[in-house]
CSV table of C-alpha atoms in Angstrom, one decimal:
chain,number,residue,atom,x,y,z
O,1392,UNK,CA,9.7,-7.8,2.5
O,1393,UNK,CA,10.9,-4.7,4.4
O,1394,UNK,CA,11.6,-6.2,7.8
O,1395,UNK,CA,10.0,-9.5,9.1
O,1396,UNK,CA,10.3,-8.3,12.8
O,1397,UNK,CA,8.1,-5.5,11.9
O,1398,UNK,CA,5.6,-7.7,10.1
O,1399,UNK,CA,5.4,-9.6,13.3
O,1400,UNK,CA,4.8,-6.5,15.4
O,1401,UNK,CA,2.1,-5.2,13.2
O,1402,UNK,CA,0.3,-8.6,12.3
O,1403,UNK,CA,0.9,-10.8,14.9
O,1404,UNK,CA,1.4,-8.7,18.0
O,1405,UNK,CA,-0.7,-6.0,16.6
O,1406,UNK,CA,1.4,-3.3,18.7
O,1407,UNK,CA,-0.1,0.1,18.5
O,1408,UNK,CA,1.6,2.7,16.2
O,1409,UNK,CA,1.3,6.6,16.3
O,1410,UNK,CA,-0.3,8.2,13.4
O,1411,UNK,CA,1.9,10.1,11.2
O,1412,UNK,CA,1.5,13.5,9.5
O,1413,UNK,CA,2.7,12.1,6.3
O,1414,UNK,CA,0.6,9.1,6.3
O,1415,UNK,CA,-2.6,11.0,7.2
O,1416,UNK,CA,-2.0,13.6,4.7
O,1417,UNK,CA,-1.6,10.7,2.0
O,1418,UNK,CA,-5.0,9.6,3.2
O,1419,UNK,CA,-6.5,13.0,3.0
O,1420,UNK,CA,-5.2,13.6,-0.4
O,1421,UNK,CA,-6.6,10.2,-1.6
O,1422,UNK,CA,-10.0,11.2,-0.1
O,1423,UNK,CA,-10.2,14.4,-2.2
O,1424,UNK,CA,-9.1,13.0,-5.4
O,1425,UNK,CA,-11.7,10.2,-5.1
O,1426,UNK,CA,-14.5,12.6,-4.1
O,1427,UNK,CA,-13.5,15.0,-7.1
O,1428,UNK,CA,-14.9,12.7,-9.5
O,1429,UNK,CA,-18.5,12.8,-8.0
O,1430,UNK,CA,-18.6,16.4,-9.8
O,1431,UNK,CA,-19.5,16.6,-13.6
O,1432,UNK,CA,-16.4,16.7,-15.6
O,1433,UNK,CA,-16.6,20.6,-16.2
O,1434,UNK,CA,-16.6,21.3,-12.4
O,1435,UNK,CA,-13.3,19.1,-11.9
O,1436,UNK,CA,-11.2,22.2,-11.3
O,1437,UNK,CA,-8.0,22.6,-9.1
O,1438,UNK,CA,-9.9,25.4,-7.1
O,1439,UNK,CA,-12.9,22.8,-6.5
O,1440,UNK,CA,-10.4,20.3,-5.5
O,1441,UNK,CA,-8.6,22.3,-3.0
O,1442,UNK,CA,-11.6,23.4,-1.5
O,1443,UNK,CA,-12.4,19.9,-0.7
O,1444,UNK,CA,-9.5,19.5,1.6
O,1445,UNK,CA,-11.1,21.0,4.7
O,1446,UNK,CA,-14.3,19.1,4.5
O,1447,UNK,CA,-12.5,15.8,3.7
O,1448,UNK,CA,-10.3,16.4,6.8
O,1449,UNK,CA,-13.4,16.7,9.1
O,1450,UNK,CA,-14.8,13.5,7.5
O,1451,UNK,CA,-11.6,11.9,8.3
O,1452,UNK,CA,-11.6,12.9,11.8
O,1453,UNK,CA,-15.1,11.7,12.3
O,1454,UNK,CA,-14.3,8.2,11.3
O,1455,UNK,CA,-10.8,8.3,13.1
O,1456,UNK,CA,-10.8,10.6,16.1
O,1457,UNK,CA,-7.4,9.3,17.3
O,1458,UNK,CA,-6.0,11.5,14.4
O,1459,UNK,CA,-6.8,14.6,16.4
O,1460,UNK,CA,-3.7,13.8,18.6
O,1461,UNK,CA,-1.5,14.8,15.6
O,1462,UNK,CA,-2.2,18.3,16.4
O,1463,UNK,CA,-3.0,18.2,20.1
O,1464,UNK,CA,-0.2,20.5,21.1
O,1465,UNK,CA,-0.7,23.0,18.1
O,1466,UNK,CA,-2.9,25.4,20.4
O,1467,UNK,CA,-2.9,28.3,17.9
O,1468,UNK,CA,-3.7,26.0,14.9
O,1469,UNK,CA,-0.6,27.1,13.0
O,1470,UNK,CA,0.8,23.6,12.2
O,1471,UNK,CA,-2.5,22.3,11.1
O,1472,UNK,CA,-3.1,25.0,8.8
O,1473,UNK,CA,0.3,24.6,7.4
O,1474,UNK,CA,-0.4,20.7,7.1
O,1475,UNK,CA,-3.7,21.5,5.2
O,1476,UNK,CA,-2.1,23.8,2.8
O,1477,UNK,CA,0.8,21.3,2.1
O,1478,UNK,CA,-2.3,18.9,1.3
O,1479,UNK,CA,-4.1,21.4,-1.1
O,1480,UNK,CA,-0.8,22.0,-2.8
O,1481,UNK,CA,-0.3,18.2,-3.7
O,1482,UNK,CA,-4.0,18.2,-4.8
O,1483,UNK,CA,-3.2,21.2,-7.0
O,1484,UNK,CA,0.1,19.6,-8.6
O,1485,UNK,CA,-2.0,16.7,-9.8
O,1486,UNK,CA,-3.7,19.0,-12.1
O,1487,UNK,CA,-0.2,19.4,-13.8
O,1488,UNK,CA,0.0,15.6,-14.3
O,1489,UNK,CA,-3.7,14.4,-15.2
O,1490,UNK,CA,-6.4,16.2,-16.5
O,1491,UNK,CA,-9.6,15.2,-14.7
O,1492,UNK,CA,-12.0,16.8,-17.1
O,1493,UNK,CA,-11.2,13.9,-19.5
O,1494,UNK,CA,-11.1,11.0,-17.3
O,1495,UNK,CA,-14.2,8.9,-16.4
O,1496,UNK,CA,-12.8,6.1,-13.9
O,1497,UNK,CA,-14.3,2.7,-14.1
O,1498,UNK,CA,-13.6,2.4,-10.4
O,1499,UNK,CA,-12.2,4.2,-7.5
O,1500,UNK,CA,-10.9,3.0,-4.2
O,1501,UNK,CA,-11.6,-0.5,-5.5
O,1502,UNK,CA,-11.5,-3.4,-3.1
O,1503,UNK,CA,-10.2,-6.5,-4.8
O,1504,UNK,CA,-9.7,-10.0,-3.9
O,1505,UNK,CA,-8.8,-13.4,-5.5
O,1506,UNK,CA,-7.8,-16.9,-4.7
O,1507,UNK,CA,-5.0,-18.4,-6.4
O,1508,UNK,CA,-4.7,-22.3,-7.3
O,1509,UNK,CA,-2.5,-22.6,-4.3
O,1510,UNK,CA,-5.3,-21.4,-1.9
O,1511,UNK,CA,-3.4,-18.1,-1.2
O,1512,UNK,CA,-5.8,-15.3,-1.1
O,1513,UNK,CA,-4.8,-11.9,-2.5
O,1514,UNK,CA,-6.6,-8.7,-1.7
O,1515,UNK,CA,-6.0,-5.0,-1.7
O,1516,UNK,CA,-7.7,-1.5,-2.8
O,1517,UNK,CA,-6.9,0.3,-6.1
O,1518,UNK,CA,-6.9,4.0,-6.0
O,1519,UNK,CA,-8.3,4.0,-9.6
O,1520,UNK,CA,-9.0,1.9,-12.7
O,1521,UNK,CA,-9.5,3.4,-16.1
O,1522,UNK,CA,-10.8,1.5,-18.9
O,1523,UNK,CA,-10.5,2.7,-22.4
O,1524,UNK,CA,-13.4,2.5,-25.0
O,1525,UNK,CA,-11.1,-0.5,-26.6
O,1526,UNK,CA,-11.4,-2.2,-23.2
O,1527,UNK,CA,-7.7,-1.8,-22.3
O,1528,UNK,CA,-7.3,-1.5,-18.6
O,1529,UNK,CA,-5.1,1.0,-16.7
O,1530,UNK,CA,-4.5,0.7,-12.9
O,1531,UNK,CA,-3.4,4.1,-11.4
O,1532,UNK,CA,-2.0,4.6,-7.8
O,1533,UNK,CA,-1.5,8.1,-6.2
O,1534,UNK,CA,1.6,8.8,-4.1
O,1535,UNK,CA,2.2,11.8,-1.9
O,1536,UNK,CA,5.9,11.3,-1.8
O,1537,UNK,CA,8.8,11.9,-4.4
O,1538,UNK,CA,9.4,9.4,-7.3
O,1539,UNK,CA,12.3,6.8,-6.5
O,1540,UNK,CA,15.7,7.1,-8.1
O,1541,UNK,CA,15.6,4.6,-11.1
O,1542,UNK,CA,17.5,1.9,-9.4
O,1543,UNK,CA,14.6,1.6,-6.9
O,1544,UNK,CA,11.8,1.8,-9.5
O,1545,UNK,CA,11.2,-1.9,-9.6
O,1546,UNK,CA,10.5,-2.0,-5.8
O,1547,UNK,CA,7.9,0.8,-6.4
O,1548,UNK,CA,6.3,-1.2,-9.3
O,1549,UNK,CA,5.9,-4.4,-7.2
O,1550,UNK,CA,2.7,-3.1,-5.4
O,1551,UNK,CA,1.4,-2.4,-9.1
O,1552,UNK,CA,2.4,-5.8,-10.4
O,1553,UNK,CA,0.5,-7.2,-7.4
O,1554,UNK,CA,-2.7,-5.3,-8.4
O,1555,UNK,CA,-2.1,-6.4,-12.0
O,1556,UNK,CA,-2.0,-9.9,-11.0
O,1557,UNK,CA,-5.3,-9.8,-9.0
O,1558,UNK,CA,-7.1,-8.3,-12.0
O,1559,UNK,CA,-5.6,-10.9,-14.3
O,1560,UNK,CA,-6.8,-13.7,-12.1
O,1561,UNK,CA,-10.2,-12.0,-11.5
O,1562,UNK,CA,-11.0,-11.0,-15.0
O,1563,UNK,CA,-8.6,-12.9,-17.1
O,1564,UNK,CA,-7.3,-9.7,-18.5
O,1565,UNK,CA,-4.0,-8.4,-18.2
O,1566,UNK,CA,-3.8,-4.6,-17.7
O,1567,UNK,CA,-2.4,-2.4,-20.6
O,1568,UNK,CA,-0.6,0.0,-18.3
O,1569,UNK,CA,0.3,0.4,-14.4
O,1570,UNK,CA,0.8,4.1,-13.6
O,1571,UNK,CA,2.1,5.6,-10.3
O,1572,UNK,CA,1.5,9.3,-10.0
O,1573,UNK,CA,4.0,10.9,-7.8
O,1574,UNK,CA,2.6,14.2,-6.2
O,1575,UNK,CA,5.4,15.0,-4.2
O,1576,UNK,CA,7.8,15.5,-7.1
O,1577,UNK,CA,5.4,15.7,-10.0
O,1578,UNK,CA,6.5,12.8,-11.7
O,1579,UNK,CA,4.4,9.8,-13.3
O,1580,UNK,CA,6.1,6.3,-13.6
O,1581,UNK,CA,4.4,3.8,-15.9
O,1582,UNK,CA,5.0,0.4,-16.8
O,1583,UNK,CA,3.3,-2.1,-19.4
O,1584,UNK,CA,3.4,-5.5,-17.8
O,1585,UNK,CA,3.1,-8.9,-19.9
O,1586,UNK,CA,1.9,-12.1,-18.8
O,1587,UNK,CA,5.6,-13.3,-17.9
O,1588,UNK,CA,5.8,-10.5,-15.3
O,1589,UNK,CA,2.5,-11.2,-13.4
O,1590,UNK,CA,3.7,-14.9,-13.4
O,1591,UNK,CA,7.0,-13.8,-11.6
O,1592,UNK,CA,5.0,-11.9,-9.0
O,1593,UNK,CA,2.8,-14.9,-8.4
O,1594,UNK,CA,5.9,-17.1,-7.8
O,1595,UNK,CA,7.6,-14.5,-5.3
O,1596,UNK,CA,4.1,-14.2,-3.5
O,1597,UNK,CA,4.0,-17.9,-3.1
O,1598,UNK,CA,7.8,-18.0,-1.7
O,1599,UNK,CA,6.9,-15.0,0.4
O,1600,UNK,CA,4.0,-16.5,2.0
O,1601,UNK,CA,5.9,-19.9,2.7
O,1602,UNK,CA,8.4,-17.7,4.4
O,1603,UNK,CA,5.9,-16.1,6.5
O,1604,UNK,CA,4.0,-19.2,7.4
O,1605,UNK,CA,7.3,-20.9,8.4
O,1606,UNK,CA,8.5,-17.9,10.4
O,1607,UNK,CA,4.8,-17.9,12.0
O,1608,UNK,CA,5.2,-21.4,13.2
O,1609,UNK,CA,8.8,-21.2,14.4
O,1610,UNK,CA,8.6,-17.8,16.0
O,1611,UNK,CA,11.8,-16.9,14.2
O,1612,UNK,CA,11.3,-13.4,12.9
O,1613,UNK,CA,14.4,-11.6,12.1
O,1614,UNK,CA,14.9,-7.6,12.2
O,1615,UNK,CA,16.4,-6.4,8.9
O,1616,UNK,CA,17.7,-3.0,9.7
O,1617,UNK,CA,17.5,-0.1,7.1
O,1618,UNK,CA,17.5,3.6,7.2
O,1619,UNK,CA,13.7,3.2,7.7
O,1620,UNK,CA,14.4,2.1,11.1
O,1621,UNK,CA,15.0,5.6,12.4
O,1622,UNK,CA,11.2,6.1,11.8
O,1623,UNK,CA,10.0,2.9,13.4
O,1624,UNK,CA,7.4,3.0,16.5
O,1625,UNK,CA,8.9,-0.4,18.0
O,1626,UNK,CA,12.6,0.5,18.6
O,1627,UNK,CA,11.9,-0.1,22.2
O,1628,UNK,CA,11.2,-3.8,21.6
O,1629,UNK,CA,13.5,-4.4,18.9
O,1630,UNK,CA,16.8,-6.1,19.6
O,1631,UNK,CA,18.5,-3.9,17.2
O,1632,UNK,CA,18.1,-1.0,19.5
O,1633,UNK,CA,18.7,-3.1,22.7
O,1634,UNK,CA,15.0,-4.0,23.3
O,1635,UNK,CA,13.2,-7.2,23.8
O,1636,UNK,CA,10.3,-8.3,21.8
O,1637,UNK,CA,7.2,-9.4,23.4
O,1638,UNK,CA,6.5,-12.8,24.4
O,1639,UNK,CA,5.6,-14.7,21.2
O,1640,UNK,CA,1.8,-15.3,21.5
O,1641,UNK,CA,1.5,-18.2,19.3
O,1642,UNK,CA,2.5,-22.0,19.7
O,1643,UNK,CA,6.3,-22.4,18.3
O,1644,UNK,CA,7.2,-25.4,16.3
O,1645,UNK,CA,11.0,-25.9,15.9
O,1646,UNK,CA,12.3,-25.5,12.3
O,1647,UNK,CA,13.4,-28.7,10.7
O,1648,UNK,CA,17.1,-29.2,9.9
O,1649,UNK,CA,18.1,-27.6,6.7
O,1650,UNK,CA,15.1,-25.0,6.6
O,1651,UNK,CA,15.7,-21.3,6.2
O,1652,UNK,CA,13.0,-19.6,7.9
O,1653,UNK,CA,13.5,-16.2,5.9
O,1654,UNK,CA,14.5,-18.0,2.4
O,1655,UNK,CA,12.8,-19.0,-0.7
O,1656,UNK,CA,10.8,-21.9,-0.4
O,1657,UNK,CA,8.4,-24.2,-2.6
O,1658,UNK,CA,4.9,-22.7,-3.1
O,1659,UNK,CA,2.6,-22.8,-0.2
O,1660,UNK,CA,-0.5,-24.9,0.0
O,1661,UNK,CA,-3.2,-23.7,2.2
O,1662,UNK,CA,-4.1,-25.5,5.4
O,1663,UNK,CA,-7.5,-26.4,6.7
O,1664,UNK,CA,-8.8,-23.8,9.2
O,1665,UNK,CA,-5.7,-21.5,8.6
O,1666,UNK,CA,-6.2,-18.1,7.1
O,1667,UNK,CA,-4.1,-17.5,3.9
O,1668,UNK,CA,-3.9,-14.1,2.7
O,1669,UNK,CA,-1.7,-11.5,1.6
O,1670,UNK,CA,-2.7,-7.9,1.2
O,1671,UNK,CA,-1.6,-5.3,-1.1
O,1672,UNK,CA,-0.2,-2.0,0.6
């Protein structure tokens, strides 16, 4: 949805991307908030949480040694120390938004997967699921950036509606609330979905997958320039920056007359032997 050509570079060509401090900080903060709930409720304090930051960074480095490249030129360790302090600050801000002593998540970092009637498989990882004594479900996602302006809120909620659709198809229950916790700005964005919302998301995903499938077959992946292009790792192979994409590694089938490669199309139908899946962020 952000850029079809970027999707190709990541999913089909699988071009390497440099780790970023911002994304890695988000991973670290998520790990700390997940592990905090291993402690009894009375021990879920801001001090205990921020104390987890260095140890979780060590665990992250152990699982992904390539992250050490982020601070390879930081001989004195000042930049790393500042970066860890920023992560600790985001963790501490969370305590002004939620009270973990009153929360007992039903699930944390939950991998979910379901298959729609069309054969399209949906999967993702949900940060936290809370279940009330009455059975009502709340899906919670942590964001280490700032909350979007109101006119961009719908885009931010699409990920949450994706998760709600998966839970609905898996459990037959429409989540009572979707909650985005923005640690960067100290805001909480909530939305209470209804069945019609989730049906619209399902139709959108089916059309999106059909566009992906057709672009895969024809090799027509168009760049979609935005302000985010300035942070893209693939400028050297992007036509918008004078680059040439790698040779397309898949067999190309010309589009039939009247087909819009990037447009909305009829719902996709799974084909034998083809992987059919969309993953939530």
